[in-house]
Tab-separated table of C-alpha atoms in Angstrom:
chain	number	residue	atom	x	y	z
A	298	MET	CA	0.000	0.000	0.000
A	299	GLN	CA	2.183	2.826	-1.292
A	300	PRO	CA	1.546	6.054	-3.214
A	301	GLU	CA	1.908	5.093	-6.891
A	302	LYS	CA	2.985	8.389	-8.438
A	303	ARG	CA	6.097	10.371	-7.597
A	304	SER	CA	3.965	13.507	-7.225
A	305	ASP	CA	1.726	11.665	-4.746
A	306	ARG	CA	4.809	10.603	-2.819
A	307	TRP	CA	6.120	14.154	-2.511
A	308	GLY	CA	2.642	15.418	-1.699
A	309	LEU	CA	2.502	12.948	1.181
A	310	VAL	CA	5.998	13.962	2.300
A	311	LEU	CA	4.979	17.634	2.423
A	312	LEU	CA	1.702	16.929	4.220
A	313	LEU	CA	3.243	14.659	6.851
A	314	GLY	CA	6.201	17.028	7.156
A	315	ALA	CA	3.756	19.829	7.921
A	316	PHE	CA	2.121	17.699	10.628
A	317	SER	CA	5.511	16.920	12.154
A	318	ALA	CA	6.500	20.579	11.920
A	319	LEU	CA	3.948	21.465	14.591
A	320	GLY	CA	6.444	20.229	17.182
A	321	PRO	CA	9.358	22.523	16.288
A	322	LEU	CA	7.014	25.397	15.394
A	323	THR	CA	5.250	25.147	18.741
A	324	ILE	CA	8.511	24.850	20.682
A	325	ASP	CA	10.975	27.005	18.755
A	326	MET	CA	8.987	29.831	17.244
A	327	TYR	CA	8.335	31.699	20.481
A	328	LEU	CA	11.796	31.230	21.994
A	329	PRO	CA	13.173	34.624	20.827
A	330	SER	CA	10.290	36.330	22.673
A	331	PHE	CA	11.061	34.810	26.105
A	332	PRO	CA	12.430	38.060	27.570
A	333	GLU	CA	9.494	40.032	26.139
A	334	ILE	CA	6.934	37.594	27.548
A	335	THR	CA	8.644	37.792	30.945
A	336	LYS	CA	8.370	41.582	30.897
A	337	ASP	CA	4.825	41.691	29.524
A	338	PHE	CA	3.392	39.357	32.158
A	339	GLY	CA	5.512	40.943	34.902
A	340	THR	CA	6.768	37.542	35.974
A	341	GLN	CA	10.024	35.663	36.455
A	342	ALA	CA	12.014	33.919	33.753
A	343	SER	CA	11.372	30.573	35.440
A	344	PHE	CA	7.611	30.922	34.833
A	345	VAL	CA	8.164	31.539	31.131
A	346	GLN	CA	10.424	28.496	31.031
A	347	LEU	CA	7.603	26.616	32.761
A	348	SER	CA	5.407	27.390	29.748
A	349	LEU	CA	7.926	25.493	27.624
A	350	THR	CA	7.971	22.653	30.141
A	351	ALA	CA	4.156	22.511	30.062
A	352	CYS	CA	4.229	22.326	26.284
A	353	LEU	CA	6.770	19.493	26.360
A	354	ILE	CA	4.709	17.589	28.946
A	355	GLY	CA	1.689	18.009	26.699
A	356	LEU	CA	3.680	16.713	23.737
A	357	GLY	CA	4.798	13.668	25.693
A	358	LEU	CA	1.465	12.784	27.277
A	359	GLY	CA	-0.362	13.502	24.059
A	360	GLN	CA	1.706	10.991	22.160
A	361	ILE	CA	1.053	8.351	24.793
A	362	ILE	CA	-2.681	8.902	24.231
A	363	MET	CA	-2.938	9.820	20.544
A	364	GLY	CA	-0.720	7.004	19.304
A	365	PRO	CA	-2.889	4.202	20.721
A	366	LEU	CA	-6.058	6.096	19.750
A	367	SER	CA	-4.884	6.168	16.149
A	368	ASP	CA	-4.376	2.403	16.355
A	369	VAL	CA	-8.055	2.089	17.339
A	370	HIS	CA	-9.817	4.779	15.294
A	371	GLY	CA	-7.491	5.128	12.326
A	372	ARG	CA	-5.091	7.927	11.460
A	373	ARG	CA	-7.262	10.550	9.764
A	374	ARG	CA	-9.971	11.461	12.272
A	375	PRO	CA	-7.721	11.836	15.362
A	376	VAL	CA	-5.237	14.081	13.552
A	377	ILE	CA	-7.941	16.397	12.180
A	378	LEU	CA	-9.637	16.757	15.582
A	379	SER	CA	-6.299	17.443	17.241
A	380	LEU	CA	-5.492	20.150	14.678
A	381	ILE	CA	-8.770	21.898	15.519
A	382	LEU	CA	-7.817	21.784	19.200
A	383	TYR	CA	-4.351	23.093	18.299
A	384	LEU	CA	-5.601	26.194	16.518
A	385	ALA	CA	-7.997	26.958	19.393
A	386	ALA	CA	-5.186	26.634	21.961
A	387	SER	CA	-2.925	28.875	19.878
A	388	PHE	CA	-5.459	31.708	19.907
A	389	ILE	CA	-6.001	31.208	23.649
A	390	CYS	CA	-2.247	31.675	24.143
A	391	ALA	CA	-2.449	34.934	22.205
A	392	VAL	CA	-5.168	36.381	24.446
A	393	SER	CA	-4.043	34.939	27.782
A	394	PRO	CA	-4.575	37.523	30.559
A	395	ASN	CA	-1.840	36.142	32.827
A	396	ILE	CA	1.081	33.735	32.880
A	397	TYR	CA	-0.952	30.943	34.498
A	398	CYS	CA	-3.533	30.915	31.729
A	399	PHE	CA	-0.696	31.076	29.219
A	400	ILE	CA	1.022	28.036	30.754
A	401	ALA	CA	-2.232	26.049	30.720
A	402	ALA	CA	-2.877	26.957	27.094
A	403	ARG	CA	0.664	25.937	26.193
A	404	PHE	CA	0.037	22.512	27.708
A	405	ILE	CA	-3.084	22.098	25.567
A	406	GLN	CA	-1.212	23.355	22.513
A	407	GLY	CA	1.553	20.809	23.037
A	408	PHE	CA	-0.964	18.032	23.664
A	409	ALA	CA	-2.757	18.835	20.413
A	410	ALA	CA	0.470	19.117	18.409
A	411	SER	CA	1.504	15.634	19.537
A	412	ALA	CA	-1.043	13.955	17.277
A	413	GLY	CA	0.509	15.377	14.129
A	414	ILE	CA	3.944	14.194	15.246
A	415	VAL	CA	3.039	10.645	16.232
A	416	ILE	CA	0.391	9.946	13.599
A	417	SER	CA	2.499	11.222	10.704
A	418	ARG	CA	5.077	8.538	11.503
A	419	ALA	CA	2.384	5.922	11.933
A	420	VAL	CA	1.020	6.779	8.466
A	421	VAL	CA	4.467	6.177	6.968
A	422	ARG	CA	4.703	2.830	8.768
A	423	ASP	CA	1.292	1.883	7.365
A	424	LEU	CA	2.520	2.518	3.833
A	425	TYR	CA	6.161	1.410	3.858
A	426	SER	CA	8.485	-1.137	5.436
A	427	GLY	CA	12.176	-2.092	5.546
A	428	PRO	CA	14.685	-0.034	3.516
A	429	GLU	CA	11.849	1.792	1.734
A	430	LEU	CA	10.628	2.973	5.140
A	431	THR	CA	14.085	4.328	5.962
A	432	ARG	CA	14.330	6.114	2.598
A	433	PHE	CA	10.904	7.698	3.026
A	434	PHE	CA	11.800	8.842	6.516
A	435	SER	CA	14.903	10.418	5.048
A	436	LEU	CA	12.717	12.496	2.714
A	437	LEU	CA	10.309	13.294	5.529
A	438	MET	CA	13.140	14.415	7.792
A	439	LEU	CA	14.549	16.615	5.032
A	440	VAL	CA	11.275	18.540	5.031
A	441	ASN	CA	10.704	18.346	8.777
A	442	ASN	CA	14.233	19.369	9.733
A	443	LEU	CA	13.918	22.669	7.922
A	444	PHE	CA	11.439	23.905	10.514
A	445	PRO	CA	13.795	24.068	13.517
A	446	LEU	CA	15.922	26.228	11.236
A	447	ILE	CA	12.997	28.371	10.098
A	448	ALA	CA	10.879	28.573	13.274
A	449	PRO	CA	13.061	30.819	15.488
A	450	VAL	CA	13.921	33.056	12.535
A	451	ALA	CA	10.219	33.356	11.696
A	452	GLY	CA	9.446	34.052	15.351
A	453	SER	CA	12.031	36.826	15.572
A	454	GLY	CA	10.664	38.270	12.335
A	455	VAL	CA	7.137	38.312	13.732
A	456	ILE	CA	8.142	40.010	16.994
A	457	SER	CA	10.142	42.599	15.039
A	458	LEU	CA	6.854	43.628	13.400
A	459	THR	CA	4.522	43.106	16.341
A	460	THR	CA	4.627	41.617	19.852
A	461	TRP	CA	4.965	38.021	21.027
A	462	VAL	CA	1.174	37.765	20.671
A	463	GLY	CA	1.631	37.762	16.911
A	464	VAL	CA	3.623	34.531	17.138
A	465	PHE	CA	0.609	32.654	18.496
A	466	VAL	CA	-1.761	34.293	16.036
A	467	VAL	CA	0.480	32.968	13.257
A	468	LEU	CA	0.469	29.493	14.861
A	469	GLY	CA	-3.322	29.608	14.989
A	470	LEU	CA	-3.438	30.475	11.282
A	471	VAL	CA	-1.066	27.574	10.593
A	472	GLY	CA	-3.534	25.337	12.420
A	473	ILE	CA	-6.392	26.529	10.204
A	474	VAL	CA	-4.388	25.796	7.058
A	475	LEU	CA	-3.459	22.313	8.283
A	476	VAL	CA	-7.070	21.462	9.155
A	477	ALA	CA	-8.119	22.336	5.607
A	478	TRP	CA	-5.149	20.499	4.069
A	479	ALA	CA	-5.668	17.348	6.138
A	480	SER	CA	-9.399	17.297	5.424
A	481	ALA	CA	-8.747	17.483	1.683
A	482	GLY	CA	-5.488	15.589	1.254
A	483	LEU	CA	-5.131	12.894	3.926
A	484	LYS	CA	-6.567	9.477	3.182
A	485	GLU	CA	-7.068	6.812	5.807
A	486	THR	CA	-4.074	4.440	5.816
A	487	LEU	CA	-5.126	2.006	8.540
A	488	PRO	CA	-8.031	-0.152	7.352
A	489	PRO	CA	-10.595	-1.207	9.972
A	490	GLU	CA	-9.461	-4.836	9.793
A	491	ASN	CA	-5.932	-3.817	10.826
A	492	ARG	CA	-6.979	-1.730	13.804
A	493	VAL	CA	-6.696	-2.644	17.448
A	494	PRO	CA	-10.094	-3.368	19.079
A	495	SER	CA	-11.670	-0.357	20.773
A	496	ASN	CA	-10.934	-1.564	24.249
A	497	LEU	CA	-9.071	0.429	26.881
A	498	GLY	CA	-7.662	-2.738	28.373
A	499	GLN	CA	-6.302	-3.743	24.985
A	500	LEU	CA	-4.617	-0.373	24.606
A	501	PHE	CA	-2.824	-0.680	27.922
A	502	LYS	CA	-2.020	-4.305	27.165
A	503	GLY	CA	-0.247	-3.169	24.001
A	504	ILE	CA	1.723	-0.585	25.941
A	505	ARG	CA	2.619	-3.123	28.642
A	506	THR	CA	3.766	-5.569	25.968
A	507	LEU	CA	6.041	-2.987	24.422
A	508	LEU	CA	7.390	-1.954	27.830
A	509	GLY	CA	8.168	-5.590	28.479
A	510	ASP	CA	10.348	-5.855	25.383
A	511	ARG	CA	13.873	-5.036	26.543
A	512	GLN	CA	15.230	-4.410	23.064
A	513	PHE	CA	12.562	-1.862	22.159
A	514	LEU	CA	12.728	-0.210	25.567
A	515	GLY	CA	16.495	0.100	25.359
A	516	TYR	CA	16.324	1.957	22.063
A	517	ALA	CA	13.495	4.172	23.286
A	518	LEU	CA	15.356	5.076	26.487
A	519	ALA	CA	18.512	5.847	24.499
A	520	GLN	CA	16.577	8.342	22.434
A	521	GLY	CA	14.854	9.747	25.516
A	522	ILE	CA	18.174	10.480	27.212
A	523	MET	CA	19.463	12.261	24.122
A	524	ILE	CA	16.297	14.320	23.735
A	525	GLY	CA	16.480	15.277	27.426
A	526	GLY	CA	19.795	16.979	26.746
A	527	VAL	CA	18.383	18.726	23.696
A	528	PHE	CA	15.407	20.152	25.591
A	529	ALA	CA	17.621	21.322	28.443
A	530	TYR	CA	19.448	23.318	25.792
A	531	VAL	CA	16.189	24.592	24.276
A	532	SER	CA	14.803	25.910	27.576
A	533	GLY	CA	18.040	27.565	28.700
A	534	THR	CA	19.520	29.171	25.607
A	535	PRO	CA	17.001	32.033	25.133
A	536	PHE	CA	18.239	33.537	28.408
A	537	ILE	CA	21.867	32.395	28.087
A	538	TYR	CA	22.325	33.813	24.599
A	539	GLN	CA	20.322	37.008	25.130
A	540	LYS	CA	20.983	37.826	28.784
A	541	ILE	CA	24.517	36.499	29.363
A	542	TYR	CA	26.046	36.888	25.909
A	543	GLY	CA	23.910	39.914	24.942
A	544	ALA	CA	22.565	38.472	21.687
A	545	SER	CA	19.586	40.208	20.060
A	546	PRO	CA	16.394	38.199	19.344
A	547	GLN	CA	17.390	38.121	15.671
A	548	LEU	CA	20.923	36.846	16.410
A	549	PHE	CA	19.522	34.295	18.836
A	550	ALA	CA	17.152	33.062	16.136
A	551	LEU	CA	20.034	32.613	13.700
A	552	LEU	CA	22.209	30.820	16.261
A	553	PHE	CA	19.399	28.563	17.374
A	554	GLY	CA	18.264	27.929	13.831
A	555	SER	CA	21.753	26.809	12.863
A	556	ASN	CA	20.915	23.523	14.586
A	557	GLY	CA	18.741	22.785	11.576
A	558	ILE	CA	21.930	22.275	9.594
A	559	SER	CA	22.868	19.276	11.735
A	560	LEU	CA	19.315	17.976	11.430
A	561	ILE	CA	19.438	18.020	7.649
A	562	ILE	CA	22.940	16.569	7.417
A	563	GLY	CA	22.199	13.793	9.904
A	564	SER	CA	18.927	12.679	8.334
A	565	GLN	CA	20.348	12.669	4.827
A	566	LEU	CA	23.459	10.750	5.854
A	567	VAL	CA	21.353	8.030	7.436
A	568	GLY	CA	19.041	7.894	4.439
A	569	ARG	CA	21.829	7.646	1.890
A	570	LEU	CA	24.113	5.301	3.818
A	571	ASN	CA	21.567	2.937	5.337
A	572	HIS	CA	22.497	0.241	2.801
A	573	VAL	CA	26.183	0.585	3.631
A	574	ILE	CA	26.168	1.183	7.393
A	575	SER	CA	23.682	-0.574	9.632
A	576	GLU	CA	21.234	1.384	11.770
A	577	ARG	CA	22.795	-0.219	14.838
A	578	ARG	CA	26.183	1.254	13.926
A	579	PHE	CA	24.584	4.637	13.268
A	580	LEU	CA	23.099	4.404	16.749
A	581	VAL	CA	26.503	3.787	18.327
A	582	LEU	CA	28.177	6.582	16.348
A	583	GLY	CA	25.377	9.006	17.176
A	584	SER	CA	25.603	8.186	20.883
A	585	LEU	CA	29.359	8.730	20.904
A	586	LEU	CA	28.935	12.043	19.090
A	587	ALA	CA	26.302	13.158	21.610
A	588	ALA	CA	28.605	12.306	24.519
A	589	ALA	CA	31.569	14.135	22.972
A	590	SER	CA	29.566	17.259	22.160
A	591	SER	CA	28.014	17.341	25.647
A	592	VAL	CA	31.452	17.207	27.293
A	593	THR	CA	32.662	19.955	24.946
A	594	ALA	CA	29.694	22.201	25.750
A	595	LEU	CA	30.186	21.676	29.490
A	596	SER	CA	33.889	22.548	29.179
A	597	VAL	CA	33.109	25.758	27.302
A	598	ILE	CA	30.620	26.829	29.960
A	599	LEU	CA	32.908	26.035	32.900
A	600	MET	CA	35.791	27.937	31.294
A	601	HIS	CA	33.498	30.853	30.278
A	602	GLY	CA	34.501	30.280	26.675
A	603	PRO	CA	33.378	32.261	23.638
A	604	LEU	CA	29.871	32.044	22.270
A	605	PHE	CA	30.888	30.510	18.948
A	606	ALA	CA	32.500	27.522	20.725
A	607	LEU	CA	29.294	26.843	22.661
A	608	VAL	CA	27.177	27.162	19.526
A	609	PHE	CA	29.398	24.698	17.654
A	610	ALA	CA	29.163	22.141	20.454
A	611	VAL	CA	25.385	22.246	20.679
A	612	ILE	CA	25.018	22.078	16.895
A	613	LEU	CA	26.651	18.656	17.111
A	614	LEU	CA	24.545	17.704	20.137
A	615	CYS	CA	21.191	18.771	18.812
A	616	ARG	CA	20.538	16.105	16.383
A	617	LEU	CA	23.082	14.268	14.444
A	618	ASP	CA	22.250	11.620	17.041
A	619	ARG	CA	18.518	11.870	17.592
A	620	ASP	CA	17.167	10.872	14.198
A	621	ASP	CA	19.515	7.892	14.022
A	622	VAL	CA	17.987	6.374	17.147
A	623	HIS	CA	14.458	7.336	16.185
A	624	ARG	CA	14.653	5.854	12.709
A	625	PHE	CA	16.345	2.732	14.070
A	626	VAL	CA	13.318	2.056	16.239
A	627	LEU	CA	10.699	2.994	13.645
A	628	ALA	CA	12.261	0.877	10.906
A	629	GLY	CA	11.177	-2.135	12.929
A	630	TYR	CA	14.526	-3.214	14.363
A	631	GLY	CA	13.506	-2.208	17.853
A	632	ILE	CA	9.791	-2.926	17.613
A	633	PRO	CA	8.761	-6.480	18.430
A	634	LYS	CA	7.860	-8.036	15.091
A	635	PRO	CA	4.573	-9.699	16.068
A	636	TYR	CA	2.947	-6.315	16.667
A	637	GLY	CA	3.417	-5.035	13.125
A	638	GLY	CA	1.567	-1.861	12.232
A	639	LYS	CA	-1.385	-2.431	14.530
A	640	ARG	CA	0.432	-1.139	17.587
A	641	PHE	CA	2.794	1.153	15.792
A	642	GLY	CA	1.033	4.221	17.183
A	643	ALA	CA	1.637	2.954	20.691
A	644	ALA	CA	5.236	2.065	19.877
A	645	ARG	CA	5.821	5.474	18.356
A	646	SER	CA	4.250	7.120	21.428
A	647	LEU	CA	6.430	5.263	23.911
A	648	CYS	CA	9.530	5.901	21.832
A	649	ARG	CA	8.898	9.640	21.844
A	650	PHE	CA	7.782	9.800	25.493
A	651	CYS	CA	10.766	7.982	27.008
């Protein structure tokens, strides 16, 4: 079950890439406005960082829920409903009267965005398998990895013309566009006969089964540890770059967006070399690179080194490793074979939540 025409294939890549882009757009686009949000709400920097934490919690919990739901109800309906919730939450963020309402709305926004992230991967798994799955993910990542490069630059551009409120108005408009696009262009890829029975016990049984598989859990935890380091960087750099190093919102956006370069290089290397180098070896190399770049970044900070040295270290950290692990799991090497595509939403959820 694969798109027959090349144009259909690229159309699917762009659509699923747009769904996946909700994650980096939701996380990265408002980062340059952290100091402005702090001032506007008259609060502390830690509360603004808490809004990012709330969004990340929503992303994680949402994937735990939306992945299994897509295994039960199919891929199309859950993603469209979640996009409607996403656009509503984005506009609520824009009109929030205080930081507490803003944090709550960010949680909902992250929760809603999670469906696009987890279900887009599940759709690919429905359509492809083996090396073809890896190649398609390479194309998908090429599109998706542009958004961490674009999002902070776009956010700084918006706040140069208006306030931070404009960032969330733009995100709401993005949600409207995606609802229309998904309604018109996304076909159901999980036939009813391949779905998991609509039984809450069955859903948790699938999750328990996956958690009981040591191989899958090991790969998922490896990715989770790497992503933990990335998000520590994401939450801290708006204040480190702008308050300690004196970078402007525009310079911060460029520095932060430079991580997209490593995203693109990493995903394309894995896609092109997957027939030459095994995913397992990519996993080992990516883990070693993450460890080396983390030690380098820590050394720069402890020695109060120059900004460019810190930026270079985190460029290496921020994702030449992450996609290797993620694709290794999704290609089926880390997912117990008997479960196939029926529980792929659950597997994808656990992989991203760990």
